[in-house]
C-alpha cells in the first residue's frame, strides 16, 4: 500500500502514471481520452488498505518482469496493459477476482481508446492468471504468467517476505485452514510440468522457484 505522504512513494506513483500513459498511448490509435484518470483509478484500486501482497509494489514488479521478457511476447504493450488489470479487483475472501478484473478491463479500455480486438486480448490474458497455464505458443500469455510468478524465484529473504505478505492478506483465515489451503496452492504449482514458459524464465527462475515452493510446503506440512 502506497503512503502518499512519503516522497519516495509519490515518486513511484508518478512513475507508474507516466508508464501507464506510455503503454496506453502505444496500444491505441488516433485521438483518445486523457490516460491520467484511468491511471488514478487503477492505482487507487491497487492501494486498497486490505492489500498486503497485491499492492502497487507487486504491480511495479510484474511490469519490470514484463520488460525483462518483452522480446518473447507477440504484443508486449497488451501484456503490460494486462499486468495493470490482472489484480485490479482483489478481495482475498472472493474467488472471482480475475474474472472481475477482466470485466473491468473490458469496460475501461474501450472507453480509453483501445480497439475491440486489443481489449479482448487484454481480458483474455487477465483471465489466464487464474491457472498460469498458457497454451503452447501463446507468447503473450507466457510472458504475463512468467512475470506474475517471478516472485516465486526470489532469494530466501525475498520469498519469505512474499509468503508473509500473502499470509497477512488472509489474516482472517485460521492457521490450520490457511496451511491446508496454501499447501494445496503450492502443490498445484509444483504439479505443473513447468512453472515458467519463456526461455528466460525457464533458465533463470524455474529451479529456484521450485526450491522455494518445496521449502514452504515442507514448513506448512
PDB file of C-alpha atoms in Angstrom:
ATOM      1  CA  UNK A   1       0.000   0.000   0.000  1.00  0.00           C
ATOM      2  CA  UNK A   2       1.480   3.361  -1.003  1.00  0.00           C
ATOM      3  CA  UNK A   3       1.935   6.171   1.508  1.00  0.00           C
ATOM      4  CA  UNK A   4       1.115   9.420  -0.264  1.00  0.00           C
ATOM      5  CA  UNK A   5       2.920  11.371   2.471  1.00  0.00           C
ATOM      6  CA  UNK A   6       6.172   9.600   1.589  1.00  0.00           C
ATOM      7  CA  UNK A   7       8.022  11.417  -1.241  1.00  0.00           C
ATOM      8  CA  UNK A   8       9.526   8.121  -2.394  1.00  0.00           C
ATOM      9  CA  UNK A   9       6.063   6.599  -2.752  1.00  0.00           C
ATOM     10  CA  UNK A  10       4.802   9.710  -4.544  1.00  0.00           C
ATOM     11  CA  UNK A  11       7.685   9.446  -6.998  1.00  0.00           C
ATOM     12  CA  UNK A  12       6.949   5.775  -7.549  1.00  0.00           C
ATOM     13  CA  UNK A  13       3.289   6.523  -8.234  1.00  0.00           C
ATOM     14  CA  UNK A  14       4.228   9.308 -10.632  1.00  0.00           C
ATOM     15  CA  UNK A  15       6.494   6.845 -12.438  1.00  0.00           C
ATOM     16  CA  UNK A  16       3.621   4.386 -12.684  1.00  0.00           C
ATOM     17  CA  UNK A  17       1.280   7.069 -14.027  1.00  0.00           C
ATOM     18  CA  UNK A  18       3.825   8.005 -16.694  1.00  0.00           C
ATOM     19  CA  UNK A  19       4.323   4.360 -17.555  1.00  0.00           C
ATOM     20  CA  UNK A  20       0.581   3.795 -17.885  1.00  0.00           C
ATOM     21  CA  UNK A  21       0.306   6.747 -20.260  1.00  0.00           C
ATOM     22  CA  UNK A  22       3.140   5.468 -22.451  1.00  0.00           C
ATOM     23  CA  UNK A  23       1.688   1.972 -22.579  1.00  0.00           C
ATOM     24  CA  UNK A  24      -1.864   3.065 -23.317  1.00  0.00           C
ATOM     25  CA  UNK A  25      -0.750   5.532 -25.976  1.00  0.00           C
ATOM     26  CA  UNK A  26       1.342   2.834 -27.657  1.00  0.00           C
ATOM     27  CA  UNK A  27      -1.598   0.401 -27.718  1.00  0.00           C
ATOM     28  CA  UNK A  28      -4.284   2.750 -29.098  1.00  0.00           C
ATOM     29  CA  UNK A  29      -4.558   4.795 -32.261  1.00  0.00           C
ATOM     30  CA  UNK A  30      -5.877   8.242 -33.063  1.00  0.00           C
ATOM     31  CA  UNK A  31      -7.404  10.730 -30.667  1.00  0.00           C
ATOM     32  CA  UNK A  32      -8.314   9.262 -27.315  1.00  0.00           C
ATOM     33  CA  UNK A  33      -9.180  10.387 -23.785  1.00  0.00           C
ATOM     34  CA  UNK A  34      -6.614  11.607 -21.285  1.00  0.00           C
ATOM     35  CA  UNK A  35      -4.971   8.498 -19.774  1.00  0.00           C
ATOM     36  CA  UNK A  36      -4.439  10.095 -16.354  1.00  0.00           C
ATOM     37  CA  UNK A  37      -7.906   9.457 -14.825  1.00  0.00           C
ATOM     38  CA  UNK A  38      -7.658   5.778 -15.751  1.00  0.00           C
ATOM     39  CA  UNK A  39      -4.258   5.514 -14.098  1.00  0.00           C
ATOM     40  CA  UNK A  40      -5.546   7.186 -10.956  1.00  0.00           C
ATOM     41  CA  UNK A  41      -8.496   4.804 -10.686  1.00  0.00           C
ATOM     42  CA  UNK A  42      -6.292   1.764 -11.182  1.00  0.00           C
ATOM     43  CA  UNK A  43      -3.694   2.964  -8.700  1.00  0.00           C
ATOM     44  CA  UNK A  44      -6.406   3.640  -6.131  1.00  0.00           C
ATOM     45  CA  UNK A  45      -7.566   0.046  -6.543  1.00  0.00           C
ATOM     46  CA  UNK A  46      -4.031  -1.316  -6.173  1.00  0.00           C
ATOM     47  CA  UNK A  47      -3.606   0.760  -2.969  1.00  0.00           C
ATOM     48  CA  UNK A  48      -6.690  -0.547  -1.159  1.00  0.00           C
ATOM     49  CA  UNK A  49      -5.944  -0.923   2.566  1.00  0.00           C
ATOM     50  CA  UNK A  50      -6.705  -4.649   2.786  1.00  0.00           C
ATOM     51  CA  UNK A  51      -3.905  -5.494   0.351  1.00  0.00           C
ATOM     52  CA  UNK A  52      -0.557  -6.720   1.669  1.00  0.00           C
ATOM     53  CA  UNK A  53       0.939  -8.532  -1.312  1.00  0.00           C
ATOM     54  CA  UNK A  54      -1.267  -7.492  -4.247  1.00  0.00           C
ATOM     55  CA  UNK A  55      -0.131  -3.869  -3.984  1.00  0.00           C
ATOM     56  CA  UNK A  56       1.424  -1.243  -6.231  1.00  0.00           C
ATOM     57  CA  UNK A  57       4.787  -2.842  -5.355  1.00  0.00           C
ATOM     58  CA  UNK A  58       3.567  -6.088  -6.919  1.00  0.00           C
ATOM     59  CA  UNK A  59       2.285  -4.198  -9.968  1.00  0.00           C
ATOM     60  CA  UNK A  60       5.653  -2.478 -10.326  1.00  0.00           C
ATOM     61  CA  UNK A  61       7.493  -5.787 -10.041  1.00  0.00           C
ATOM     62  CA  UNK A  62       5.301  -7.509 -12.631  1.00  0.00           C
ATOM     63  CA  UNK A  63       5.767  -4.632 -15.070  1.00  0.00           C
ATOM     64  CA  UNK A  64       9.534  -4.834 -14.575  1.00  0.00           C
ATOM     65  CA  UNK A  65       9.465  -8.564 -15.263  1.00  0.00           C
ATOM     66  CA  UNK A  66       7.395  -7.964 -18.402  1.00  0.00           C
ATOM     67  CA  UNK A  67      10.140  -5.590 -19.538  1.00  0.00           C
ATOM     68  CA  UNK A  68      12.684  -8.361 -18.990  1.00  0.00           C
ATOM     69  CA  UNK A  69      10.609 -10.817 -21.027  1.00  0.00           C
ATOM     70  CA  UNK A  70       9.188  -8.414 -23.629  1.00  0.00           C
ATOM     71  CA  UNK A  71      11.177  -9.853 -26.530  1.00  0.00           C
ATOM     72  CA  UNK A  72       9.203 -13.098 -26.262  1.00  0.00           C
ATOM     73  CA  UNK A  73       5.741 -11.510 -26.478  1.00  0.00           C
ATOM     74  CA  UNK A  74       3.750 -11.061 -29.665  1.00  0.00           C
ATOM     75  CA  UNK A  75       2.475  -7.728 -28.314  1.00  0.00           C
ATOM     76  CA  UNK A  76       4.305  -6.572 -25.198  1.00  0.00           C
ATOM     77  CA  UNK A  77       2.147  -3.453 -24.806  1.00  0.00           C
ATOM     78  CA  UNK A  78      -1.010  -5.527 -24.452  1.00  0.00           C
ATOM     79  CA  UNK A  79       0.784  -7.725 -21.934  1.00  0.00           C
ATOM     80  CA  UNK A  80       1.688  -4.587 -19.972  1.00  0.00           C
ATOM     81  CA  UNK A  81      -1.947  -3.470 -20.001  1.00  0.00           C
ATOM     82  CA  UNK A  82      -2.959  -6.916 -18.767  1.00  0.00           C
ATOM     83  CA  UNK A  83      -0.438  -6.577 -15.947  1.00  0.00           C
ATOM     84  CA  UNK A  84      -2.135  -3.343 -14.887  1.00  0.00           C
ATOM     85  CA  UNK A  85      -5.523  -5.056 -14.733  1.00  0.00           C
ATOM     86  CA  UNK A  86      -4.625  -8.578 -13.584  1.00  0.00           C
ATOM     87  CA  UNK A  87      -5.211  -7.903  -9.862  1.00  0.00           C
ATOM     88  CA  UNK A  88      -7.035  -4.589 -10.162  1.00  0.00           C
ATOM     89  CA  UNK A  89     -10.001  -6.200  -8.440  1.00  0.00           C
ATOM     90  CA  UNK A  90      -8.769  -8.140  -5.425  1.00  0.00           C
ATOM     91  CA  UNK A  91     -10.590  -9.406  -2.382  1.00  0.00           C
ATOM     92  CA  UNK A  92      -8.911 -12.324  -0.576  1.00  0.00           C
ATOM     93  CA  UNK A  93     -12.304 -13.667   0.510  1.00  0.00           C
ATOM     94  CA  UNK A  94     -13.572 -13.884  -3.088  1.00  0.00           C
ATOM     95  CA  UNK A  95     -12.828 -16.423  -5.811  1.00  0.00           C
ATOM     96  CA  UNK A  96     -13.833 -14.375  -8.854  1.00  0.00           C
ATOM     97  CA  UNK A  97     -11.134 -11.685  -8.689  1.00  0.00           C
ATOM     98  CA  UNK A  98      -9.602 -12.478 -12.075  1.00  0.00           C
ATOM     99  CA  UNK A  99     -12.991 -12.524 -13.789  1.00  0.00           C
ATOM    100  CA  UNK A 100     -13.961  -9.212 -12.210  1.00  0.00           C
ATOM    101  CA  UNK A 101     -10.580  -7.735 -13.139  1.00  0.00           C
ATOM    102  CA  UNK A 102     -11.041  -8.882 -16.742  1.00  0.00           C
ATOM    103  CA  UNK A 103     -14.515  -7.345 -16.740  1.00  0.00           C
ATOM    104  CA  UNK A 104     -13.056  -4.071 -15.534  1.00  0.00           C
ATOM    105  CA  UNK A 105     -10.609  -4.126 -18.451  1.00  0.00           C
ATOM    106  CA  UNK A 106     -13.449  -4.833 -20.870  1.00  0.00           C
ATOM    107  CA  UNK A 107     -15.322  -1.781 -19.608  1.00  0.00           C
ATOM    108  CA  UNK A 108     -12.455   0.669 -19.183  1.00  0.00           C
ATOM    109  CA  UNK A 109     -10.216   0.027 -22.176  1.00  0.00           C
ATOM    110  CA  UNK A 110     -12.730   0.739 -24.983  1.00  0.00           C
ATOM    111  CA  UNK A 111     -13.617   3.981 -23.221  1.00  0.00           C
ATOM    112  CA  UNK A 112      -9.887   4.759 -23.010  1.00  0.00           C
ATOM    113  CA  UNK A 113      -9.486   4.301 -26.768  1.00  0.00           C
ATOM    114  CA  UNK A 114      -8.442   0.666 -27.246  1.00  0.00           C
ATOM    115  CA  UNK A 115      -9.985  -1.246 -30.133  1.00  0.00           C
ATOM    116  CA  UNK A 116     -12.196  -4.315 -29.502  1.00  0.00           C
ATOM    117  CA  UNK A 117      -9.614  -6.883 -30.593  1.00  0.00           C
ATOM    118  CA  UNK A 118      -6.913  -5.468 -28.326  1.00  0.00           C
ATOM    119  CA  UNK A 119      -9.368  -5.161 -25.436  1.00  0.00           C
ATOM    120  CA  UNK A 120     -10.371  -8.800 -25.852  1.00  0.00           C
ATOM    121  CA  UNK A 121      -6.736  -9.877 -25.765  1.00  0.00           C
ATOM    122  CA  UNK A 122      -6.056  -7.953 -22.551  1.00  0.00           C
ATOM    123  CA  UNK A 123      -9.117  -9.500 -20.902  1.00  0.00           C
ATOM    124  CA  UNK A 124      -8.089 -12.976 -22.071  1.00  0.00           C
ATOM    125  CA  UNK A 125      -4.654 -12.516 -20.545  1.00  0.00           C
ATOM    126  CA  UNK A 126      -6.110 -11.360 -17.242  1.00  0.00           C
ATOM    127  CA  UNK A 127      -8.319 -14.457 -17.089  1.00  0.00           C
ATOM    128  CA  UNK A 128      -5.274 -16.622 -17.803  1.00  0.00           C
ATOM    129  CA  UNK A 129      -3.803 -15.685 -14.435  1.00  0.00           C
ATOM    130  CA  UNK A 130      -6.366 -17.985 -12.788  1.00  0.00           C
ATOM    131  CA  UNK A 131      -4.305 -21.017 -13.838  1.00  0.00           C
ATOM    132  CA  UNK A 132      -0.959 -19.585 -15.028  1.00  0.00           C
ATOM    133  CA  UNK A 133      -1.076 -22.342 -17.636  1.00  0.00           C
ATOM    134  CA  UNK A 134      -0.984 -20.816 -21.144  1.00  0.00           C
ATOM    135  CA  UNK A 135      -1.239 -22.984 -24.214  1.00  0.00           C
ATOM    136  CA  UNK A 136       1.933 -23.756 -26.122  1.00  0.00           C
ATOM    137  CA  UNK A 137       2.709 -20.866 -28.451  1.00  0.00           C
ATOM    138  CA  UNK A 138       0.645 -18.316 -26.513  1.00  0.00           C
ATOM    139  CA  UNK A 139       3.588 -15.968 -26.198  1.00  0.00           C
ATOM    140  CA  UNK A 140       1.632 -13.096 -24.657  1.00  0.00           C
ATOM    141  CA  UNK A 141       0.230 -15.465 -22.060  1.00  0.00           C
ATOM    142  CA  UNK A 142       3.620 -16.982 -21.384  1.00  0.00           C
ATOM    143  CA  UNK A 143       5.140 -13.578 -20.711  1.00  0.00           C
ATOM    144  CA  UNK A 144       2.377 -12.393 -18.397  1.00  0.00           C
ATOM    145  CA  UNK A 145       2.248 -15.622 -16.410  1.00  0.00           C
ATOM    146  CA  UNK A 146       6.033 -15.776 -16.067  1.00  0.00           C
ATOM    147  CA  UNK A 147       6.136 -12.151 -14.949  1.00  0.00           C
ATOM    148  CA  UNK A 148       3.419 -12.764 -12.362  1.00  0.00           C
ATOM    149  CA  UNK A 149       5.119 -15.899 -10.984  1.00  0.00           C
ATOM    150  CA  UNK A 150       8.640 -14.452 -10.955  1.00  0.00           C
ATOM    151  CA  UNK A 151       8.214 -13.609  -7.248  1.00  0.00           C
ATOM    152  CA  UNK A 152       8.493 -17.340  -6.574  1.00  0.00           C
ATOM    153  CA  UNK A 153      12.129 -17.233  -7.670  1.00  0.00           C
ATOM    154  CA  UNK A 154      13.326 -14.623  -5.174  1.00  0.00           C
ATOM    155  CA  UNK A 155      16.187 -15.189  -2.783  1.00  0.00           C
ATOM    156  CA  UNK A 156      15.213 -16.736   0.581  1.00  0.00           C
ATOM    157  CA  UNK A 157      14.633 -13.361   2.249  1.00  0.00           C
ATOM    158  CA  UNK A 158      12.517 -12.067  -0.640  1.00  0.00           C
ATOM    159  CA  UNK A 159      10.493 -15.261  -0.783  1.00  0.00           C
ATOM    160  CA  UNK A 160       9.903 -15.189   2.974  1.00  0.00           C
ATOM    161  CA  UNK A 161       8.628 -11.607   2.695  1.00  0.00           C
ATOM    162  CA  UNK A 162       6.302 -12.647  -0.135  1.00  0.00           C
ATOM    163  CA  UNK A 163       4.931 -15.602   1.852  1.00  0.00           C
ATOM    164  CA  UNK A 164       4.423 -13.392   4.933  1.00  0.00           C
ATOM    165  CA  UNK A 165       2.537 -10.805   2.859  1.00  0.00           C
ATOM    166  CA  UNK A 166       0.244 -13.497   1.459  1.00  0.00           C
ATOM    167  CA  UNK A 167      -0.457 -14.734   4.991  1.00  0.00           C
ATOM    168  CA  UNK A 168      -1.224 -11.154   6.072  1.00  0.00           C
ATOM    169  CA  UNK A 169      -3.827 -10.813   3.321  1.00  0.00           C
ATOM    170  CA  UNK A 170      -5.505 -13.919   4.682  1.00  0.00           C
ATOM    171  CA  UNK A 171      -5.247 -12.917   8.337  1.00  0.00           C
ATOM    172  CA  UNK A 172      -8.975 -13.616   8.728  1.00  0.00           C
ATOM    173  CA  UNK A 173      -8.374 -17.326   7.982  1.00  0.00           C
ATOM    174  CA  UNK A 174      -7.462 -19.578  10.954  1.00  0.00           C
ATOM    175  CA  UNK A 175      -3.966 -21.066  10.886  1.00  0.00           C
ATOM    176  CA  UNK A 176      -4.988 -24.668  10.201  1.00  0.00           C
ATOM    177  CA  UNK A 177      -7.277 -23.703   7.351  1.00  0.00           C
ATOM    178  CA  UNK A 178      -4.682 -21.371   5.871  1.00  0.00           C
ATOM    179  CA  UNK A 179      -1.962 -24.024   5.975  1.00  0.00           C
ATOM    180  CA  UNK A 180      -4.218 -26.521   4.218  1.00  0.00           C
ATOM    181  CA  UNK A 181      -5.294 -24.054   1.541  1.00  0.00           C
ATOM    182  CA  UNK A 182      -1.836 -22.680   0.957  1.00  0.00           C
ATOM    183  CA  UNK A 183      -0.369 -26.176   0.735  1.00  0.00           C
ATOM    184  CA  UNK A 184      -2.936 -27.047  -1.936  1.00  0.00           C
ATOM    185  CA  UNK A 185      -1.917 -23.984  -3.964  1.00  0.00           C
ATOM    186  CA  UNK A 186       1.762 -24.880  -3.661  1.00  0.00           C
ATOM    187  CA  UNK A 187       1.130 -28.474  -4.745  1.00  0.00           C
ATOM    188  CA  UNK A 188      -0.872 -27.246  -7.736  1.00  0.00           C
ATOM    189  CA  UNK A 189       2.045 -25.076  -8.808  1.00  0.00           C
ATOM    190  CA  UNK A 190       4.613 -27.826  -8.245  1.00  0.00           C
ATOM    191  CA  UNK A 191       2.483 -30.234 -10.292  1.00  0.00           C
ATOM    192  CA  UNK A 192       2.778 -28.031 -13.365  1.00  0.00           C
ATOM    193  CA  UNK A 193       5.242 -29.549 -15.863  1.00  0.00           C
ATOM    194  CA  UNK A 194       6.904 -26.138 -15.955  1.00  0.00           C
ATOM    195  CA  UNK A 195       6.302 -23.085 -13.809  1.00  0.00           C
ATOM    196  CA  UNK A 196       7.838 -20.828 -16.448  1.00  0.00           C
ATOM    197  CA  UNK A 197       7.375 -20.946 -20.219  1.00  0.00           C
ATOM    198  CA  UNK A 198       9.695 -18.316 -21.658  1.00  0.00           C
ATOM    199  CA  UNK A 199      13.317 -19.300 -22.291  1.00  0.00           C
ATOM    200  CA  UNK A 200      14.469 -16.690 -19.765  1.00  0.00           C
ATOM    201  CA  UNK A 201      12.044 -17.854 -17.117  1.00  0.00           C
ATOM    202  CA  UNK A 202      12.965 -21.499 -17.533  1.00  0.00           C
ATOM    203  CA  UNK A 203      16.656 -20.694 -17.399  1.00  0.00           C
ATOM    204  CA  UNK A 204      16.737 -18.100 -14.642  1.00  0.00           C
ATOM    205  CA  UNK A 205      13.723 -18.774 -12.407  1.00  0.00           C
ATOM    206  CA  UNK A 206      12.485 -22.374 -12.648  1.00  0.00           C
ATOM    207  CA  UNK A 207      14.907 -24.205 -10.357  1.00  0.00           C
ATOM    208  CA  UNK A 208      14.973 -21.544  -7.626  1.00  0.00           C
ATOM    209  CA  UNK A 209      11.183 -21.191  -7.642  1.00  0.00           C
ATOM    210  CA  UNK A 210      10.715 -24.928  -7.187  1.00  0.00           C
ATOM    211  CA  UNK A 211      13.174 -24.910  -4.301  1.00  0.00           C
ATOM    212  CA  UNK A 212      11.256 -22.086  -2.625  1.00  0.00           C
ATOM    213  CA  UNK A 213       7.875 -23.722  -3.133  1.00  0.00           C
ATOM    214  CA  UNK A 214       9.125 -27.054  -1.848  1.00  0.00           C
ATOM    215  CA  UNK A 215      10.668 -25.440   1.229  1.00  0.00           C
ATOM    216  CA  UNK A 216       7.465 -23.560   2.056  1.00  0.00           C
ATOM    217  CA  UNK A 217       5.379 -26.695   1.550  1.00  0.00           C
ATOM    218  CA  UNK A 218       7.614 -28.611   3.960  1.00  0.00           C
ATOM    219  CA  UNK A 219       7.196 -25.865   6.571  1.00  0.00           C
ATOM    220  CA  UNK A 220       3.422 -25.917   6.175  1.00  0.00           C
ATOM    221  CA  UNK A 221       3.047 -29.689   6.392  1.00  0.00           C
TER     222      UNK A 221
END
